[in-house]
Coordinates of C-alpha atoms in Angstrom, one line a residue:
Chain A
M25 CA 83.0 70.0 111.5
N26 CA 81.5 72.3 113.9
S27 CA 84.4 74.5 114.8
I28 CA 86.2 76.8 112.3
L29 CA 89.3 76.9 114.4
E30 CA 90.4 74.4 117.1
I31 CA 93.5 75.3 119.1
R32 CA 94.8 72.5 121.2
G33 CA 97.6 72.6 123.8
L34 CA 99.2 75.7 122.3
V35 CA 102.6 76.5 124.0
T36 CA 104.5 79.6 122.9
S37 CA 107.7 80.8 124.3
F38 CA 110.1 83.8 123.8
A39 CA 113.8 84.1 124.0
T40 CA 114.9 87.0 126.1
D41 CA 118.3 88.7 126.1
G42 CA 120.5 87.7 129.0
R43 CA 118.4 84.7 129.9
K44 CA 119.0 81.1 129.0
D45 CA 115.5 79.8 129.8
R46 CA 112.7 80.9 127.5
A47 CA 109.7 82.8 128.8
V48 CA 106.6 80.7 128.3
A49 CA 103.9 83.2 127.4
V50 CA 101.2 80.8 126.4
N51 CA 101.0 77.4 128.2
G52 CA 98.7 74.8 126.9
V53 CA 95.8 76.9 125.6
D54 CA 92.7 75.2 124.1
I55 CA 90.2 77.4 122.3
D56 CA 87.3 76.4 120.0
I57 CA 85.7 78.9 117.7
P58 CA 82.4 77.6 116.4
R59 CA 81.4 78.4 112.9
G60 CA 79.7 81.7 112.7
A61 CA 80.2 82.5 116.4
I62 CA 81.9 85.4 118.1
V63 CA 84.3 84.2 120.8
G64 CA 85.7 86.6 123.3
L65 CA 89.2 86.2 124.6
V66 CA 89.7 88.2 127.8
G67 CA 92.4 88.8 130.4
E68 CA 94.7 91.3 131.8
S69 CA 97.6 92.8 129.7
G70 CA 100.4 90.3 129.3
C71 CA 98.2 87.2 129.9
G72 CA 98.9 85.8 126.4
K73 CA 95.8 86.8 124.5
S74 CA 97.6 88.4 121.6
V75 CA 100.4 85.9 121.5
T76 CA 97.8 83.1 121.2
A77 CA 96.4 84.8 118.1
L78 CA 99.7 85.7 116.6
S79 CA 100.9 82.1 117.1
T80 CA 98.1 80.6 115.1
L81 CA 98.8 82.9 112.2
G82 CA 102.6 82.4 112.3
L83 CA 103.1 86.1 113.0
L84 CA 105.2 85.8 116.1
P85 CA 108.2 88.2 116.4
E86 CA 111.6 86.7 115.7
N87 CA 112.3 85.7 119.3
G88 CA 109.0 83.9 119.6
R89 CA 108.4 80.2 118.9
V90 CA 105.5 77.8 119.1
D91 CA 106.7 74.8 121.1
A92 CA 103.7 72.5 121.0
G93 CA 100.1 72.3 120.1
S94 CA 97.9 72.4 117.0
A95 CA 95.5 74.8 115.4
M96 CA 93.2 73.0 113.1
F97 CA 91.6 75.2 110.5
G98 CA 89.7 73.7 107.6
G99 CA 91.4 70.3 108.0
Q100 CA 94.9 71.9 108.1
D101 CA 97.2 72.4 111.1
L102 CA 98.1 76.1 110.8
L103 CA 101.1 75.6 113.1
K104 CA 102.6 73.1 110.7
L105 CA 102.1 75.1 107.5
K106 CA 105.1 76.8 105.7
D107 CA 105.2 80.5 105.5
H108 CA 104.1 80.7 101.9
E109 CA 101.1 78.4 102.6
L110 CA 100.2 80.6 105.6
R111 CA 100.4 83.7 103.4
R112 CA 97.6 82.3 101.2
I113 CA 95.4 81.9 104.2
R114 CA 96.2 85.2 105.9
G115 CA 94.1 88.1 104.7
N116 CA 92.1 85.6 102.6
R117 CA 90.5 83.0 104.9
I118 CA 91.7 84.4 108.2
S119 CA 92.3 88.1 108.6
M120 CA 93.2 90.2 111.5
I121 CA 92.4 93.7 112.9
F122 CA 94.9 95.4 115.2
Q123 CA 94.6 97.7 118.1
E124 CA 96.1 100.8 116.7
P125 CA 94.1 102.2 113.8
M126 CA 96.4 105.3 113.7
T127 CA 99.5 103.3 112.8
S128 CA 98.1 100.1 111.2
L129 CA 97.8 101.8 107.8
N130 CA 100.8 102.7 105.6
P131 CA 101.0 106.5 105.9
I132 CA 102.0 107.1 102.3
M133 CA 99.6 104.8 100.5
T134 CA 96.0 105.8 99.7
I135 CA 93.5 103.8 101.8
G136 CA 91.8 102.6 98.6
R137 CA 95.1 101.1 97.3
Q138 CA 95.6 99.4 100.6
V139 CA 92.2 97.8 100.4
S140 CA 92.6 96.8 96.8
E141 CA 96.1 95.4 97.4
S142 CA 94.5 92.7 99.5
I143 CA 91.9 92.0 96.8
M144 CA 94.5 91.8 94.1
L145 CA 96.8 89.6 96.3
H146 CA 94.1 87.0 97.0
G147 CA 91.4 87.5 94.5
G148 CA 93.5 87.4 91.3
V149 CA 91.5 90.2 89.7
D150 CA 92.6 93.2 87.7
K151 CA 93.1 96.7 89.0
A152 CA 89.7 98.1 87.9
T153 CA 87.8 95.2 89.4
A154 CA 89.8 95.5 92.6
R155 CA 89.1 99.2 92.7
A156 CA 85.4 98.8 92.3
R157 CA 85.3 96.1 95.0
A158 CA 87.4 98.2 97.3
I159 CA 85.0 101.2 96.9
E160 CA 82.0 98.9 97.5
M161 CA 83.7 97.6 100.7
L162 CA 84.5 101.1 101.9
E163 CA 80.9 102.0 101.4
K164 CA 79.9 98.9 103.4
V165 CA 82.0 99.9 106.4
G166 CA 80.4 103.3 106.4
I167 CA 83.1 105.6 104.9
P168 CA 81.1 108.6 103.6
E169 CA 81.8 109.4 99.9
A170 CA 83.8 106.3 99.5
K171 CA 84.6 107.0 95.9
R172 CA 86.4 110.2 96.8
R173 CA 87.9 108.8 100.0
Y174 CA 89.5 106.0 97.9
D175 CA 92.3 108.4 97.1
S176 CA 92.6 109.7 100.7
Y177 CA 95.8 109.2 102.7
P178 CA 95.4 107.7 106.2
H179 CA 96.4 111.0 107.8
E180 CA 93.3 112.6 106.3
L181 CA 91.1 110.3 108.3
S182 CA 90.2 110.1 111.9
G183 CA 90.9 107.1 114.1
G184 CA 87.3 105.8 113.8
L185 CA 87.4 106.0 110.0
R186 CA 90.8 104.4 109.9
Q187 CA 89.5 101.5 112.0
R188 CA 86.6 101.2 109.5
V189 CA 89.1 101.0 106.6
L190 CA 91.0 98.3 108.5
I191 CA 87.9 96.3 109.0
G192 CA 87.1 96.8 105.4
M193 CA 90.5 95.5 104.5
A194 CA 90.1 92.5 106.8
M195 CA 86.6 91.6 105.6
V196 CA 86.9 92.3 101.9
M197 CA 87.9 88.7 101.0
Q198 CA 85.0 87.4 103.2
P199 CA 87.3 85.4 105.5
D200 CA 86.1 82.4 107.5
L201 CA 87.6 83.9 110.6
L202 CA 88.4 87.4 111.7
I203 CA 90.8 87.9 114.6
A204 CA 90.2 91.3 116.2
D205 CA 93.0 92.2 118.6
E206 CA 91.5 94.9 120.8
P207 CA 89.9 96.7 117.9
T208 CA 88.3 99.5 119.9
T209 CA 90.9 100.1 122.6
A210 CA 92.3 103.2 120.9
L211 CA 88.9 104.7 120.2
D212 CA 86.6 106.7 122.3
V213 CA 83.4 105.1 123.6
S214 CA 80.9 106.5 121.1
I215 CA 83.1 105.4 118.1
E216 CA 83.7 102.1 119.9
A217 CA 79.9 101.5 119.9
Q218 CA 79.7 102.3 116.2
I219 CA 82.7 100.0 115.3
L220 CA 81.3 97.1 117.4
R221 CA 77.9 97.5 115.7
L222 CA 79.6 97.5 112.3
M223 CA 81.5 94.3 113.2
R224 CA 78.4 92.6 114.4
D225 CA 76.4 93.6 111.2
L226 CA 79.2 92.4 108.9
Q227 CA 79.5 89.2 110.9
R228 CA 75.7 88.5 110.6
E229 CA 75.8 89.3 106.9
S230 CA 78.9 87.2 106.0
G231 CA 78.8 84.5 108.6
T232 CA 82.4 85.1 109.4
S233 CA 83.5 83.8 112.8
I234 CA 85.2 86.3 115.0
L235 CA 87.8 85.9 117.7
L236 CA 87.6 89.1 119.7
I237 CA 90.6 89.8 121.9
T238 CA 89.8 92.4 124.5
H239 CA 90.1 93.3 128.2
N240 CA 86.8 95.0 128.2
L241 CA 84.1 92.7 129.6
G242 CA 81.4 95.2 128.5
V243 CA 82.4 94.6 124.9
V244 CA 82.3 90.9 125.5
A245 CA 78.7 91.1 126.9
E246 CA 77.7 93.2 124.0
L247 CA 79.1 91.1 121.2
C248 CA 80.2 87.6 122.1
D249 CA 78.5 84.3 122.1
S250 CA 81.1 82.6 124.3
V251 CA 84.1 83.7 126.3
C252 CA 87.5 82.4 127.2
V253 CA 89.2 84.0 130.1
M254 CA 93.0 83.8 130.2
Y255 CA 95.3 84.3 133.1
A256 CA 99.1 84.0 133.0
G257 CA 99.2 82.1 129.7
E258 CA 96.4 79.6 130.6
V259 CA 92.7 79.5 130.0
V260 CA 91.1 79.7 133.4
E261 CA 87.4 79.7 132.5
R262 CA 85.4 79.1 129.4
A263 CA 81.6 79.4 129.0
D264 CA 78.9 80.8 126.9
V265 CA 78.4 84.5 127.6
F266 CA 75.1 84.0 129.5
T267 CA 76.5 81.4 131.8
L268 CA 79.5 83.5 132.5
F269 CA 77.7 86.7 133.3
R270 CA 75.1 84.9 135.3
G271 CA 77.6 83.3 137.5
C272 CA 81.3 82.9 136.8
A273 CA 83.1 80.2 138.7
H274 CA 86.7 81.3 138.7
P275 CA 87.8 83.8 141.3
Y276 CA 89.8 85.6 138.7
T277 CA 86.8 86.1 136.4
R278 CA 84.9 87.2 139.4
G279 CA 87.6 89.8 140.2
L280 CA 87.5 91.1 136.6
M281 CA 83.7 91.5 136.8
A282 CA 83.9 93.2 140.2
A283 CA 86.4 95.6 138.7
L284 CA 83.9 96.9 136.1
P285 CA 82.6 100.3 137.0
R286 CA 78.8 100.3 137.6
M287 CA 76.2 103.0 138.0
A288 CA 75.0 101.4 141.2
M289 CA 78.4 101.8 142.8
K290 CA 78.7 105.5 142.1
G291 CA 80.9 107.2 144.7
Q292 CA 82.4 103.9 145.9
R293 CA 86.0 102.9 145.4
L294 CA 86.5 100.8 142.3
Y295 CA 87.5 97.2 143.1
N296 CA 90.8 96.0 141.8
I297 CA 92.4 92.5 142.0
P298 CA 95.3 92.8 144.5
G299 CA 98.8 92.1 143.2
S300 CA 99.8 91.8 139.5
V301 CA 100.3 89.2 136.9
P302 CA 103.2 86.8 137.9
N303 CA 106.6 87.1 136.3
L304 CA 106.9 84.6 133.4
W305 CA 110.0 83.1 134.9
S306 CA 108.7 82.6 138.4
M307 CA 105.2 81.2 138.1
P308 CA 103.8 80.2 141.4
A309 CA 103.5 76.5 142.1
G310 CA 100.0 75.1 142.1
C311 CA 97.3 77.4 140.9
R312 CA 98.8 80.4 139.1
F313 CA 96.2 82.7 140.5
S314 CA 96.6 81.6 144.1
P315 CA 98.9 84.4 145.3
R316 CA 96.2 87.0 144.4
C317 CA 93.2 84.9 145.2
E318 CA 91.1 85.9 148.2
F319 CA 89.7 82.4 148.4
A320 CA 93.0 80.5 148.1
K321 CA 93.6 77.6 150.5
E322 CA 96.7 75.7 151.3
S323 CA 96.0 73.1 148.7
C324 CA 95.8 75.8 146.0
R325 CA 99.5 76.6 146.4
Q326 CA 100.5 73.0 145.9
E327 CA 98.1 71.3 143.5
K328 CA 97.7 72.6 140.0
P329 CA 94.1 72.6 139.1
A330 CA 92.9 71.2 135.7
L331 CA 90.4 72.7 133.4
A332 CA 87.3 70.9 134.7
D333 CA 83.8 70.8 133.3
L334 CA 81.1 72.2 135.6
G335 CA 78.4 71.0 133.3
D336 CA 76.9 72.6 130.1
G337 CA 80.4 73.1 128.7
H338 CA 81.3 75.6 131.4
L339 CA 85.0 74.9 132.0
C340 CA 86.9 76.3 135.0
R341 CA 90.5 75.8 136.2
C342 CA 89.9 76.0 140.0
L343 CA 90.0 73.6 142.8
F344 CA 87.1 75.4 144.6
P345 CA 84.9 76.9 141.9
L346 CA 82.6 79.5 143.2
D347 CA 78.9 78.8 143.3
D348 CA 76.5 80.4 140.9
V349 CA 75.8 83.4 143.1
P350 CA 74.9 86.8 141.7
Q351 CA 77.8 88.9 142.8
H352 CA 76.3 92.3 142.7
E353 CA 72.9 92.5 144.2
G354 CA 70.6 95.1 143.0
D355 CA 72.4 95.1 139.6
N356 CA 70.6 94.4 136.5
P357 CA 72.1 91.4 134.6
Chain B
M6 CA 56.2 111.5 112.6
K7 CA 57.9 113.2 115.4
K8 CA 60.2 110.2 115.8
T9 CA 61.3 110.1 112.1
G10 CA 62.1 113.8 112.3
K11 CA 64.3 113.1 115.3
D12 CA 65.9 110.1 113.6
A13 CA 66.8 112.2 110.5
Y14 CA 68.3 114.8 112.8
T15 CA 70.5 112.3 114.7
A16 CA 71.5 110.8 111.3
K17 CA 72.6 114.3 110.2
L18 CA 74.5 114.9 113.4
A19 CA 76.2 111.5 113.0
K20 CA 77.2 112.4 109.5
Q21 CA 78.6 115.8 110.5
A22 CA 80.6 114.1 113.3
L23 CA 82.0 111.7 110.7
E24 CA 83.0 114.6 108.4
A25 CA 84.5 116.5 111.3
E26 CA 86.6 113.5 112.2
M27 CA 88.6 113.9 109.1
L28 CA 91.3 116.2 110.3
P29 CA 94.4 117.0 108.2
E30 CA 97.8 116.2 109.5
A31 CA 101.3 116.9 108.3
D32 CA 102.9 114.7 105.7
E33 CA 106.4 114.8 104.6
F34 CA 106.2 115.5 100.9
K35 CA 103.7 118.3 101.6
S36 CA 106.0 119.8 104.2
M37 CA 108.8 119.7 101.7
R38 CA 106.7 121.8 99.3
I39 CA 105.7 124.2 102.0
M40 CA 109.4 124.5 103.1
L41 CA 110.4 125.5 99.5
R42 CA 107.9 128.3 99.7
T43 CA 108.9 129.7 103.1
N44 CA 112.6 128.8 103.4
W45 CA 114.4 131.3 101.1
T46 CA 117.9 129.8 101.4
A47 CA 116.5 126.4 100.2
L48 CA 114.7 128.1 97.4
L49 CA 117.8 130.0 96.5
G50 CA 119.7 126.7 96.5
L51 CA 117.2 125.2 94.2
V52 CA 117.2 128.2 91.8
L53 CA 121.0 128.2 91.7
I54 CA 121.2 124.5 91.0
L55 CA 118.7 124.8 88.2
L56 CA 120.7 127.7 86.8
I57 CA 124.0 125.9 87.0
A58 CA 122.5 122.8 85.4
A59 CA 120.9 124.9 82.6
L60 CA 124.2 126.6 81.9
A61 CA 126.1 123.3 81.8
L62 CA 123.5 121.8 79.5
A63 CA 123.3 124.8 77.2
A64 CA 127.1 125.2 77.2
P65 CA 127.5 125.6 73.4
L66 CA 124.8 128.2 73.4
V67 CA 126.2 130.5 76.1
T68 CA 129.8 130.3 75.2
R69 CA 131.5 131.9 72.2
C70 CA 134.8 130.1 72.4
D71 CA 135.8 126.4 72.2
P72 CA 137.0 125.5 75.7
E73 CA 140.0 123.6 74.3
A74 CA 141.0 126.2 71.6
I75 CA 144.5 127.2 72.3
D76 CA 145.4 130.8 71.5
L77 CA 149.0 131.5 72.4
A78 CA 148.7 135.1 71.3
H79 CA 146.3 135.9 74.1
M80 CA 147.7 134.0 77.1
R81 CA 146.9 134.9 80.7
Q82 CA 144.7 137.9 79.8
P83 CA 142.6 139.4 82.6
P84 CA 138.8 139.4 82.4
S85 CA 137.5 141.5 79.5
A86 CA 134.4 141.9 77.4
E87 CA 135.9 139.3 75.0
H88 CA 136.9 136.8 77.7
W89 CA 134.6 137.3 80.7
F90 CA 136.8 135.4 83.1
G91 CA 140.0 136.0 81.2
T92 CA 142.3 133.4 79.6
D93 CA 144.6 130.8 81.0
D94 CA 148.2 130.0 80.4
L95 CA 147.4 128.5 77.0
G96 CA 145.1 131.3 76.0
R97 CA 142.0 129.2 76.5
D98 CA 138.8 131.1 77.4
V99 CA 138.2 130.5 81.2
F100 CA 134.5 131.2 81.0
S101 CA 134.0 128.5 78.4
R102 CA 136.1 126.1 80.4
V103 CA 134.1 126.8 83.6
V104 CA 130.8 126.3 81.8
Y105 CA 131.9 123.1 80.1
G106 CA 133.7 122.0 83.3
G107 CA 130.3 122.3 85.0
R108 CA 129.1 119.3 82.9
T109 CA 131.9 117.2 84.2
S110 CA 131.6 118.4 87.8
L111 CA 127.9 118.0 87.9
M112 CA 128.1 114.5 86.4
I113 CA 130.8 113.6 89.0
G114 CA 128.4 114.9 91.7
F115 CA 125.4 113.1 90.3
V116 CA 126.5 109.7 89.0
P117 CA 128.4 108.4 92.1
S118 CA 125.7 109.8 94.4
L119 CA 123.1 107.9 92.4
I120 CA 125.2 104.7 92.4
S121 CA 125.8 104.9 96.2
L122 CA 122.1 105.7 96.7
I123 CA 121.0 102.6 94.9
L124 CA 123.7 100.4 96.4
G125 CA 123.3 101.8 99.9
T126 CA 119.5 101.6 99.9
T127 CA 119.4 98.0 98.6
L128 CA 122.0 96.9 101.2
G129 CA 120.4 99.0 104.0
L130 CA 116.9 97.5 103.3
L131 CA 118.3 94.0 103.2
A132 CA 120.4 94.5 106.4
G133 CA 117.5 96.0 108.3
Y134 CA 114.8 93.6 107.2
A135 CA 116.7 90.3 107.1
G136 CA 118.6 91.0 110.3
K137 CA 120.9 88.5 111.9
H138 CA 123.8 87.3 109.7
V139 CA 122.9 89.4 106.6
D140 CA 122.7 92.5 108.8
G141 CA 126.0 91.6 110.5
L142 CA 127.8 91.0 107.2
I143 CA 126.6 94.2 105.5
M144 CA 127.1 96.4 108.5
R145 CA 130.6 95.2 109.2
L146 CA 131.4 95.9 105.6
A147 CA 130.1 99.4 106.0
D148 CA 132.1 99.8 109.2
I149 CA 135.2 98.8 107.4
V150 CA 134.6 101.4 104.7
L151 CA 133.7 104.1 107.3
A152 CA 136.8 103.3 109.4
F153 CA 139.1 104.5 106.6
P154 CA 139.6 108.2 106.0
S155 CA 137.3 108.7 103.0
L156 CA 139.8 110.7 100.9
L157 CA 142.6 108.2 101.5
L158 CA 140.4 105.3 100.6
A159 CA 139.2 107.0 97.4
M160 CA 142.8 107.8 96.5
V161 CA 143.9 104.2 97.0
V162 CA 141.0 103.0 94.8
M163 CA 142.0 105.5 92.1
Y164 CA 145.7 104.5 92.3
T165 CA 144.8 100.9 92.1
L166 CA 142.3 101.1 89.2
G167 CA 144.0 103.9 87.3
A168 CA 142.9 107.5 86.7
S169 CA 139.7 107.6 84.6
L170 CA 136.3 109.1 85.0
L171 CA 134.7 105.7 85.5
N172 CA 137.2 104.8 88.2
M173 CA 136.4 108.2 89.9
F174 CA 132.8 107.2 89.9
I175 CA 133.7 103.8 91.5
A176 CA 136.0 105.4 94.1
L177 CA 133.4 107.9 95.1
S178 CA 130.6 105.3 95.2
I179 CA 132.7 103.1 97.5
I180 CA 133.2 105.9 100.1
N181 CA 129.6 107.0 99.9
W182 CA 127.3 103.9 100.0
A183 CA 128.0 103.0 103.7
G184 CA 126.5 106.2 105.1
T185 CA 123.3 105.7 103.1
A186 CA 123.1 102.0 104.0
R187 CA 123.4 102.9 107.7
V188 CA 120.6 105.4 107.5
V189 CA 118.3 103.1 105.5
R190 CA 119.0 100.2 107.8
A191 CA 118.1 102.2 110.9
Q192 CA 114.9 103.4 109.3
T193 CA 114.0 99.8 108.1
L194 CA 114.6 98.5 111.6
S195 CA 112.1 101.0 113.0
L196 CA 109.6 100.7 110.1
K197 CA 109.4 96.9 110.3
E198 CA 108.2 97.1 113.8
K199 CA 105.4 99.5 112.8
E200 CA 101.8 98.2 113.0
F201 CA 101.1 98.7 109.3
V202 CA 103.9 96.2 108.4
E203 CA 102.5 93.7 110.9
A204 CA 99.0 94.4 109.4
G205 CA 100.4 93.8 105.9
R206 CA 101.9 90.5 107.0
S207 CA 98.6 89.5 108.6
M208 CA 97.0 90.2 105.2
G209 CA 99.3 87.7 103.6
V210 CA 101.7 90.2 101.9
S211 CA 105.1 88.6 101.1
N212 CA 108.4 89.9 102.5
A213 CA 109.5 91.2 99.2
M214 CA 106.3 93.2 98.7
I215 CA 106.5 94.6 102.2
L216 CA 110.0 95.8 101.6
L217 CA 109.2 97.3 98.2
R218 CA 105.7 98.8 98.7
H219 CA 105.6 99.5 102.4
I220 CA 109.1 100.1 103.8
F221 CA 111.0 101.5 100.9
P222 CA 108.5 104.3 100.0
N223 CA 108.6 105.4 103.6
C224 CA 112.3 105.9 103.3
V225 CA 112.1 108.1 100.2
P226 CA 111.9 111.5 102.0
N227 CA 115.1 110.7 103.8
L228 CA 116.7 109.4 100.6
I229 CA 116.0 112.6 98.8
V230 CA 117.8 114.5 101.6
L231 CA 120.7 112.1 101.6
F232 CA 121.0 112.3 97.8
T233 CA 120.9 116.1 97.8
L234 CA 123.7 116.2 100.4
D235 CA 125.7 113.5 98.7
I236 CA 126.1 115.4 95.5
P237 CA 128.1 118.4 96.9
G238 CA 130.1 115.9 98.9
A239 CA 131.1 114.0 95.7
I240 CA 131.9 117.3 94.0
M241 CA 134.2 118.3 96.8
W242 CA 135.9 114.9 97.0
E243 CA 136.5 115.0 93.3
S244 CA 137.9 118.5 93.4
S245 CA 140.2 117.5 96.3
M246 CA 141.4 114.5 94.4
S247 CA 141.9 116.4 91.2
F248 CA 143.8 119.1 93.1
L249 CA 146.0 116.4 94.6
G250 CA 146.6 115.0 91.1
V251 CA 144.7 111.7 91.4
G252 CA 141.8 112.7 89.2
D253 CA 141.3 111.9 85.5
P254 CA 143.6 114.3 83.7
N255 CA 141.4 114.3 80.7
A256 CA 138.1 115.1 82.5
A257 CA 138.2 118.9 82.6
S258 CA 136.4 119.3 85.9
W259 CA 136.5 122.4 88.1
G260 CA 138.8 120.7 90.5
L261 CA 141.3 119.9 87.7
M262 CA 141.2 123.5 86.5
V263 CA 142.0 124.8 90.0
S264 CA 144.8 122.3 90.2
Q265 CA 146.3 123.2 86.8
G266 CA 145.9 126.9 87.5
K267 CA 147.6 126.9 90.9
Q268 CA 151.1 127.5 89.5
Y269 CA 150.0 130.8 88.0
A270 CA 147.9 131.8 91.0
Y271 CA 149.8 135.0 91.6
M272 CA 150.2 136.0 87.9
C273 CA 146.6 135.4 86.9
P274 CA 144.3 134.5 89.8
W275 CA 141.2 134.5 87.7
V276 CA 142.3 131.1 86.3
I277 CA 141.7 129.5 89.7
L278 CA 139.2 131.9 91.1
A279 CA 136.5 131.2 88.5
P280 CA 136.4 127.4 88.9
G281 CA 136.9 127.8 92.6
L282 CA 133.9 130.1 92.9
A283 CA 131.9 127.7 90.7
I284 CA 132.7 124.9 93.2
L285 CA 131.8 127.1 96.1
I286 CA 128.5 128.2 94.7
T287 CA 127.4 124.8 93.5
V288 CA 128.3 123.0 96.7
M289 CA 126.6 125.8 98.8
A290 CA 123.5 125.6 96.7
F291 CA 123.1 121.9 97.1
N292 CA 123.8 122.2 100.9
F293 CA 121.2 125.0 101.2
L294 CA 118.6 122.8 99.5
G295 CA 119.6 119.6 101.3
D296 CA 119.4 121.4 104.7
G297 CA 116.0 122.8 103.9
L298 CA 114.7 119.4 102.9
R299 CA 116.1 117.8 106.0
D300 CA 114.5 120.4 108.2
A301 CA 111.2 119.9 106.4
I302 CA 111.0 116.2 107.2
D303 CA 112.6 116.4 110.7
P304 CA 109.7 116.4 113.1
Y305 CA 111.9 118.0 115.8
M306 CA 112.7 121.0 113.7
K307 CA 109.0 121.7 113.0
T308 CA 107.4 124.6 114.8

């Protein structure tokens, strides 16, 4: 067993008021997370990144439903487990960090109790042990004066510290897999760097695999071993991080890269991919990216490309994958 | 050497930055305490409530006469040093009766409000969290209760069950729970979409624990306000019903005293003025406190 989590053919749809047909948010996604690796899941808002993660943990909102697929984790298909079986896995063997550190903590419970709640829930230990372990964890995630901060309420902490607490809560049971859903989006850049470093350090120490959901390619380059790029509910490109940044093959990934601000482009207008993500009910025929693709040919609008291997495990869903050309000359890789 | 010095300095800066990040914000219980210090009407309400409750509790100590002692030789006497609030048509000391009546009236304010608080909170939490059919059933039930004029509904219940203190509690609980349930449901609906509930679920916390430990405690500030404002409501309903003659004739509440004294209102107005004022002051005190508490937790009222 090389992968800690294998998602195969995941299809998730949502019921929407006033419509009979369901909106398919995730359409046949395959993702592998190797043991001990950090995998990035990138894409624009609304491309199905978060829904993929929520589906595997059975945390979809009431109107959402997994229609097909499997998510093998430690020999079990997470998508077929009952809620009480999943509850034993959540927070214990797979945990999650959310985007909003300001609201992800219960405002009227001390942060220490929120960390020890998780320990008592899964660890089966008494209050005093849980408290000691919670303080130890708070120290580990860099909360100054952890012993005193144990009795602090979330509003007494800044966003950065709250995100540290959330990471502590997620890591305290030493899970096999951590799903981080845009963990640094709500933080400013200097705190973002600190949090990313903390996550990497904890990951190296515990060997936990991480699925990092983000729309920030800079974060991916910094932290991840391999990357899945999603567009309109599908994986469009998958490669290890060096291959991808050396030469991505899908025009969408290339667009994302070109949209990154660079020092060398100072004063120039920032590139943006024309158009917007297609409506979930009216997906274009053929390649879903074709209406926005500057390289699209007639066949792109008719034939749906498959996820093809370009060699070395570099997968790309494109009829005319781009050659390995450095896209921005004069830029340091 | 130079490098280590710089490193120590940056470490110190980083630590300072971390400390500076911890900024205080408002929290509801704290703003309730602050409100009590700055809002004098709410403080007055609280003081009056404590005073009234203390008088009622210490009734045998503050009164000199048995409230039920009939003294036909001293009927309908105006207020005097002997009888502070005068005597009624049977020569009973009105002051004693008002003080002892406070026990009944406060109990009538407190018990049904507590019952409807517990009932309304439980049903509201269930409706809001379970959603779908449970929500539909509970809320339609609440709609039915709220669709009737409250006084009429309570009177029908009293007529059906018979006049007793227990039935008065039941009648007042029936008309009061629906409002609480609606508020708690609305709050549960918004709380269950909050990230910390989702985070809790992602940590493997069960639904029951999420309701009990994460959603319910966040409703408590609102429940305190509701409870404080329910009490004067219940006292008023009971007074109205006693005045109309549907109350328990043996429970000597203020409402009953007003009702019984109304036929002598022109001859000896003190017999209805004293319990009437007691109702007025008590209800006002609870409303002052309740309004103050509500302002304290209402983010739109904060300046």
